[in-house]
Amino acid sequence: MLPGLPSAGEARQQLGKLTVADPRPMTGYSRSAFPHWAQQGNKCDTRETVLERDGQGVKRDAECRATSGSWRSFYDDKTFTAASQVDIDHIVPLANAWRSGADKWPTDRRKAFANDLTHPQLLTVSAASNRSKGDQSPDQWQPPAKSAWCVYGRAWTSVKSTYGLTVTENERKMLTTMLGTCTA
Protein backbone atom coordinates (compact mmCIF):
# COMPACT_ATOMS: atom_id res chain seq x y z
CA MET A 1 0.00 0.00 0.00
CA LEU A 2 2.00 3.02 1.17
CA PRO A 3 5.73 2.91 0.40
CA GLY A 4 8.15 3.15 3.31
CA LEU A 5 5.46 2.69 5.97
CA PRO A 6 7.13 1.98 9.33
CA SER A 7 5.85 -0.56 11.82
CA ALA A 8 3.80 0.74 14.74
CA GLY A 9 6.81 0.29 17.02
CA GLU A 10 9.08 2.23 14.68
CA ALA A 11 6.47 4.99 14.39
CA ARG A 12 6.18 5.23 18.18
CA GLN A 13 9.98 5.65 18.39
CA GLN A 14 9.90 8.31 15.66
CA LEU A 15 7.06 10.14 17.41
CA GLY A 16 9.03 10.24 20.65
CA LYS A 17 11.88 12.02 18.84
CA LEU A 18 9.80 14.68 17.06
CA THR A 19 10.21 18.25 18.27
CA VAL A 20 7.04 19.72 19.79
CA ALA A 21 6.53 23.35 18.77
CA ASP A 22 3.77 25.86 18.15
CA PRO A 23 2.74 26.20 14.49
CA ARG A 24 4.80 28.67 12.50
CA PRO A 25 2.98 31.56 10.76
CA MET A 26 1.54 31.11 7.27
CA THR A 27 3.38 34.22 6.05
CA GLY A 28 4.47 33.69 2.46
CA TYR A 29 2.65 30.36 2.06
CA SER A 30 1.32 29.34 -1.33
CA ARG A 31 0.67 25.87 -2.77
CA SER A 32 2.90 26.96 -5.63
CA ALA A 33 5.81 27.09 -3.15
CA PHE A 34 5.59 23.26 -3.33
CA PRO A 35 5.86 22.39 -7.05
CA HIS A 36 3.68 19.29 -7.21
CA TRP A 37 2.65 16.72 -9.80
CA ALA A 38 6.16 16.72 -11.24
CA GLN A 39 6.96 14.64 -14.31
CA GLN A 40 7.97 11.06 -13.47
CA GLY A 41 8.79 9.90 -17.02
CA ASN A 42 6.78 8.40 -19.91
CA LYS A 43 4.47 11.48 -19.87
CA CYS A 44 3.35 10.50 -16.34
CA ASP A 45 3.23 12.99 -13.49
CA THR A 46 3.18 12.18 -9.79
CA ARG A 47 -0.64 12.10 -9.65
CA GLU A 48 -0.90 9.56 -12.48
CA THR A 49 1.88 7.46 -10.94
CA VAL A 50 0.04 7.27 -7.60
CA LEU A 51 -3.28 6.53 -9.32
CA GLU A 52 -1.68 3.52 -11.00
CA ARG A 53 0.07 2.39 -7.79
CA ASP A 54 -3.08 2.59 -5.67
CA GLY A 55 -5.63 1.41 -8.25
CA GLN A 56 -6.81 -1.92 -9.55
CA GLY A 57 -6.96 -2.63 -13.28
CA VAL A 58 -5.83 0.89 -14.19
CA LYS A 59 -5.72 1.62 -17.93
CA ARG A 60 -4.05 4.76 -19.28
CA ASP A 61 -4.28 6.73 -22.50
CA ALA A 62 -1.28 7.89 -24.58
CA GLU A 63 -0.90 10.91 -22.28
CA CYS A 64 -0.73 8.68 -19.17
CA ARG A 65 -4.16 9.75 -17.90
CA ALA A 66 -6.08 7.01 -16.11
CA THR A 67 -9.05 6.14 -18.32
CA SER A 68 -10.42 3.27 -16.24
CA GLY A 69 -9.77 1.31 -13.09
CA SER A 70 -10.99 1.26 -9.52
CA TRP A 71 -9.70 2.94 -6.40
CA ARG A 72 -10.54 2.25 -2.77
CA SER A 73 -10.46 5.32 -0.58
CA PHE A 74 -8.65 4.27 2.57
CA TYR A 75 -10.06 7.11 4.69
CA ASP A 76 -13.75 6.33 4.22
CA ASP A 77 -13.64 2.78 2.77
CA LYS A 78 -15.46 3.71 -0.45
CA THR A 79 -14.63 2.46 -3.95
CA PHE A 80 -14.59 4.62 -7.07
CA THR A 81 -14.36 3.72 -10.75
CA ALA A 82 -13.39 7.10 -12.22
CA ALA A 83 -10.08 8.85 -11.57
CA SER A 84 -11.99 12.15 -11.46
CA GLN A 85 -13.72 10.97 -8.25
CA VAL A 86 -10.48 10.62 -6.31
CA ASP A 87 -7.75 12.95 -5.13
CA ILE A 88 -4.14 12.30 -4.27
CA ASP A 89 -3.80 13.32 -0.64
CA HIS A 90 -0.59 14.64 0.82
CA ILE A 91 -0.75 12.74 4.14
CA VAL A 92 1.03 15.70 5.75
CA PRO A 93 -0.63 18.59 3.90
CA LEU A 94 1.55 21.20 2.26
CA ALA A 95 0.24 24.01 4.50
CA ASN A 96 0.80 21.88 7.60
CA ALA A 97 4.36 21.21 6.48
CA TRP A 98 4.82 24.98 6.00
CA ARG A 99 3.66 25.62 9.59
CA SER A 100 5.95 22.79 10.79
CA GLY A 101 9.21 24.02 9.28
CA ALA A 102 8.98 23.75 5.48
CA ASP A 103 8.77 27.55 5.32
CA LYS A 104 12.56 27.50 5.80
CA TRP A 105 13.24 24.94 3.04
CA PRO A 106 14.56 25.67 -0.44
CA THR A 107 12.12 25.07 -3.30
CA ASP A 108 13.79 21.81 -4.40
CA ARG A 109 13.16 20.27 -0.97
CA ARG A 110 9.51 21.38 -1.03
CA LYS A 111 9.17 19.87 -4.53
CA ALA A 112 10.63 16.57 -3.28
CA PHE A 113 8.18 16.62 -0.35
CA ALA A 114 5.16 17.31 -2.59
CA ASN A 115 6.09 14.50 -5.01
CA ASP A 116 7.51 11.90 -2.60
CA LEU A 117 6.92 8.41 -3.99
CA THR A 118 9.40 6.75 -1.59
CA HIS A 119 7.85 7.60 1.79
CA PRO A 120 4.19 7.23 2.90
CA GLN A 121 3.24 10.76 1.87
CA LEU A 122 0.88 10.32 -1.12
CA LEU A 123 -2.36 8.31 -1.11
CA THR A 124 -5.39 8.01 -3.39
CA VAL A 125 -8.54 8.93 -1.43
CA SER A 126 -12.07 10.12 -2.14
CA ALA A 127 -12.29 13.74 -3.17
CA ALA A 128 -14.81 14.28 -0.35
CA SER A 129 -12.51 12.96 2.38
CA ASN A 130 -9.51 14.90 1.06
CA ARG A 131 -11.48 18.12 0.99
CA SER A 132 -12.92 17.60 4.47
CA LYS A 133 -9.36 17.04 5.74
CA GLY A 134 -7.95 20.15 4.06
CA ASP A 135 -4.70 21.16 5.77
CA GLN A 136 -5.71 19.90 9.21
CA SER A 137 -3.47 17.85 11.50
CA PRO A 138 -4.59 14.60 13.21
CA ASP A 139 -5.89 16.42 16.30
CA GLN A 140 -8.22 18.42 14.02
CA TRP A 141 -9.23 15.70 11.51
CA GLN A 142 -9.18 11.92 11.63
CA PRO A 143 -10.07 9.46 8.85
CA PRO A 144 -13.79 8.64 9.16
CA ALA A 145 -12.94 4.92 8.95
CA LYS A 146 -11.40 4.27 12.36
CA SER A 147 -9.77 1.17 10.84
CA ALA A 148 -7.49 3.62 8.97
CA TRP A 149 -6.15 5.30 12.12
CA CYS A 150 -3.19 2.98 12.70
CA VAL A 151 -1.80 3.34 9.16
CA TYR A 152 -2.62 7.07 9.05
CA GLY A 153 -0.78 7.67 12.34
CA ARG A 154 2.21 5.62 11.19
CA ALA A 155 2.36 7.45 7.83
CA TRP A 156 1.95 10.94 9.33
CA THR A 157 4.62 10.30 11.98
CA SER A 158 7.01 8.82 9.42
CA VAL A 159 6.70 11.80 7.06
CA LYS A 160 7.17 14.30 9.88
CA SER A 161 10.22 12.34 11.06
CA THR A 162 11.73 11.92 7.58
CA TYR A 163 11.51 15.64 6.87
CA GLY A 164 12.41 16.90 10.35
CA LEU A 165 9.07 18.67 10.79
CA THR A 166 7.66 19.67 14.15
CA VAL A 167 4.39 18.59 15.78
CA THR A 168 2.13 20.45 18.18
CA GLU A 169 1.41 18.98 21.59
CA ASN A 170 -2.21 18.19 20.59
CA GLU A 171 -1.02 16.61 17.34
CA ARG A 172 1.43 14.41 19.25
CA LYS A 173 -1.32 13.32 21.67
CA MET A 174 -3.68 12.33 18.83
CA LEU A 175 -0.88 10.50 17.01
CA THR A 176 -0.25 8.56 20.23
CA THR A 177 -3.96 7.67 20.29
CA MET A 178 -3.90 6.64 16.62
CA LEU A 179 -0.80 4.49 17.08
CA GLY A 180 -2.58 2.94 20.06
CA THR A 181 -5.14 1.45 17.63
CA CYS A 182 -2.42 -0.67 15.99
CA THR A 183 -2.74 -4.34 16.87
CA ALA A 184 0.93 -5.19 16.28
PDB file of C-alpha atoms in Angstrom, residues 56-146:
ATOM      1  CA  GLN A  56      -6.808  -1.919  -9.552  1.00  0.00           C
ATOM      2  CA  GLY A  57      -6.961  -2.627 -13.283  1.00  0.00           C
ATOM      3  CA  VAL A  58      -5.826   0.891 -14.187  1.00  0.00           C
ATOM      4  CA  LYS A  59      -5.720   1.618 -17.927  1.00  0.00           C
ATOM      5  CA  ARG A  60      -4.047   4.757 -19.278  1.00  0.00           C
ATOM      6  CA  ASP A  61      -4.278   6.726 -22.499  1.00  0.00           C
ATOM      7  CA  ALA A  62      -1.284   7.887 -24.581  1.00  0.00           C
ATOM      8  CA  GLU A  63      -0.896  10.914 -22.280  1.00  0.00           C
ATOM      9  CA  CYS A  64      -0.732   8.678 -19.168  1.00  0.00           C
ATOM     10  CA  ARG A  65      -4.156   9.748 -17.900  1.00  0.00           C
ATOM     11  CA  ALA A  66      -6.084   7.006 -16.113  1.00  0.00           C
ATOM     12  CA  THR A  67      -9.052   6.141 -18.319  1.00  0.00           C
ATOM     13  CA  SER A  68     -10.416   3.268 -16.242  1.00  0.00           C
ATOM     14  CA  GLY A  69      -9.772   1.307 -13.088  1.00  0.00           C
ATOM     15  CA  SER A  70     -10.985   1.263  -9.519  1.00  0.00           C
ATOM     16  CA  TRP A  71      -9.696   2.939  -6.402  1.00  0.00           C
ATOM     17  CA  ARG A  72     -10.536   2.245  -2.770  1.00  0.00           C
ATOM     18  CA  SER A  73     -10.460   5.321  -0.579  1.00  0.00           C
ATOM     19  CA  PHE A  74      -8.655   4.268   2.569  1.00  0.00           C
ATOM     20  CA  TYR A  75     -10.055   7.114   4.687  1.00  0.00           C
ATOM     21  CA  ASP A  76     -13.746   6.327   4.216  1.00  0.00           C
ATOM     22  CA  ASP A  77     -13.640   2.783   2.765  1.00  0.00           C
ATOM     23  CA  LYS A  78     -15.460   3.707  -0.446  1.00  0.00           C
ATOM     24  CA  THR A  79     -14.634   2.457  -3.949  1.00  0.00           C
ATOM     25  CA  PHE A  80     -14.588   4.621  -7.072  1.00  0.00           C
ATOM     26  CA  THR A  81     -14.361   3.720 -10.753  1.00  0.00           C
ATOM     27  CA  ALA A  82     -13.389   7.103 -12.221  1.00  0.00           C
ATOM     28  CA  ALA A  83     -10.083   8.854 -11.571  1.00  0.00           C
ATOM     29  CA  SER A  84     -11.994  12.147 -11.458  1.00  0.00           C
ATOM     30  CA  GLN A  85     -13.719  10.969  -8.253  1.00  0.00           C
ATOM     31  CA  VAL A  86     -10.483  10.617  -6.307  1.00  0.00           C
ATOM     32  CA  ASP A  87      -7.746  12.946  -5.134  1.00  0.00           C
ATOM     33  CA  ILE A  88      -4.138  12.298  -4.271  1.00  0.00           C
ATOM     34  CA  ASP A  89      -3.804  13.321  -0.637  1.00  0.00           C
ATOM     35  CA  HIS A  90      -0.588  14.640   0.818  1.00  0.00           C
ATOM     36  CA  ILE A  91      -0.752  12.735   4.138  1.00  0.00           C
ATOM     37  CA  VAL A  92       1.031  15.698   5.751  1.00  0.00           C
ATOM     38  CA  PRO A  93      -0.633  18.589   3.905  1.00  0.00           C
ATOM     39  CA  LEU A  94       1.545  21.203   2.258  1.00  0.00           C
ATOM     40  CA  ALA A  95       0.240  24.009   4.495  1.00  0.00           C
ATOM     41  CA  ASN A  96       0.799  21.875   7.605  1.00  0.00           C
ATOM     42  CA  ALA A  97       4.360  21.215   6.484  1.00  0.00           C
ATOM     43  CA  TRP A  98       4.825  24.983   6.005  1.00  0.00           C
ATOM     44  CA  ARG A  99       3.660  25.616   9.592  1.00  0.00           C
ATOM     45  CA  SER A 100       5.947  22.794  10.792  1.00  0.00           C
ATOM     46  CA  GLY A 101       9.214  24.017   9.281  1.00  0.00           C
ATOM     47  CA  ALA A 102       8.980  23.754   5.483  1.00  0.00           C
ATOM     48  CA  ASP A 103       8.771  27.551   5.319  1.00  0.00           C
ATOM     49  CA  LYS A 104      12.565  27.495   5.797  1.00  0.00           C
ATOM     50  CA  TRP A 105      13.237  24.937   3.044  1.00  0.00           C
ATOM     51  CA  PRO A 106      14.561  25.665  -0.440  1.00  0.00           C
ATOM     52  CA  THR A 107      12.116  25.073  -3.304  1.00  0.00           C
ATOM     53  CA  ASP A 108      13.787  21.814  -4.399  1.00  0.00           C
ATOM     54  CA  ARG A 109      13.158  20.265  -0.974  1.00  0.00           C
ATOM     55  CA  ARG A 110       9.509  21.385  -1.028  1.00  0.00           C
ATOM     56  CA  LYS A 111       9.172  19.871  -4.534  1.00  0.00           C
ATOM     57  CA  ALA A 112      10.634  16.570  -3.280  1.00  0.00           C
ATOM     58  CA  PHE A 113       8.175  16.623  -0.347  1.00  0.00           C
ATOM     59  CA  ALA A 114       5.161  17.305  -2.593  1.00  0.00           C
ATOM     60  CA  ASN A 115       6.087  14.502  -5.014  1.00  0.00           C
ATOM     61  CA  ASP A 116       7.510  11.904  -2.605  1.00  0.00           C
ATOM     62  CA  LEU A 117       6.917   8.407  -3.990  1.00  0.00           C
ATOM     63  CA  THR A 118       9.396   6.748  -1.588  1.00  0.00           C
ATOM     64  CA  HIS A 119       7.851   7.599   1.788  1.00  0.00           C
ATOM     65  CA  PRO A 120       4.186   7.233   2.904  1.00  0.00           C
ATOM     66  CA  GLN A 121       3.236  10.765   1.865  1.00  0.00           C
ATOM     67  CA  LEU A 122       0.877  10.320  -1.119  1.00  0.00           C
ATOM     68  CA  LEU A 123      -2.355   8.312  -1.110  1.00  0.00           C
ATOM     69  CA  THR A 124      -5.388   8.007  -3.389  1.00  0.00           C
ATOM     70  CA  VAL A 125      -8.541   8.928  -1.426  1.00  0.00           C
ATOM     71  CA  SER A 126     -12.069  10.120  -2.137  1.00  0.00           C
ATOM     72  CA  ALA A 127     -12.291  13.743  -3.167  1.00  0.00           C
ATOM     73  CA  ALA A 128     -14.807  14.278  -0.347  1.00  0.00           C
ATOM     74  CA  SER A 129     -12.509  12.963   2.382  1.00  0.00           C
ATOM     75  CA  ASN A 130      -9.509  14.896   1.057  1.00  0.00           C
ATOM     76  CA  ARG A 131     -11.476  18.122   0.994  1.00  0.00           C
ATOM     77  CA  SER A 132     -12.919  17.596   4.465  1.00  0.00           C
ATOM     78  CA  LYS A 133      -9.362  17.044   5.741  1.00  0.00           C
ATOM     79  CA  GLY A 134      -7.948  20.152   4.060  1.00  0.00           C
ATOM     80  CA  ASP A 135      -4.702  21.159   5.766  1.00  0.00           C
ATOM     81  CA  GLN A 136      -5.707  19.900   9.205  1.00  0.00           C
ATOM     82  CA  SER A 137      -3.475  17.850  11.501  1.00  0.00           C
ATOM     83  CA  PRO A 138      -4.585  14.600  13.207  1.00  0.00           C
ATOM     84  CA  ASP A 139      -5.886  16.425  16.300  1.00  0.00           C
ATOM     85  CA  GLN A 140      -8.219  18.416  14.020  1.00  0.00           C
ATOM     86  CA  TRP A 141      -9.230  15.697  11.511  1.00  0.00           C
ATOM     87  CA  GLN A 142      -9.180  11.915  11.631  1.00  0.00           C
ATOM     88  CA  PRO A 143     -10.065   9.461   8.845  1.00  0.00           C
ATOM     89  CA  PRO A 144     -13.795   8.640   9.157  1.00  0.00           C
ATOM     90  CA  ALA A 145     -12.944   4.916   8.948  1.00  0.00           C
ATOM     91  CA  LYS A 146     -11.398   4.272  12.365  1.00  0.00           C
TER      92      LYS A 146
END
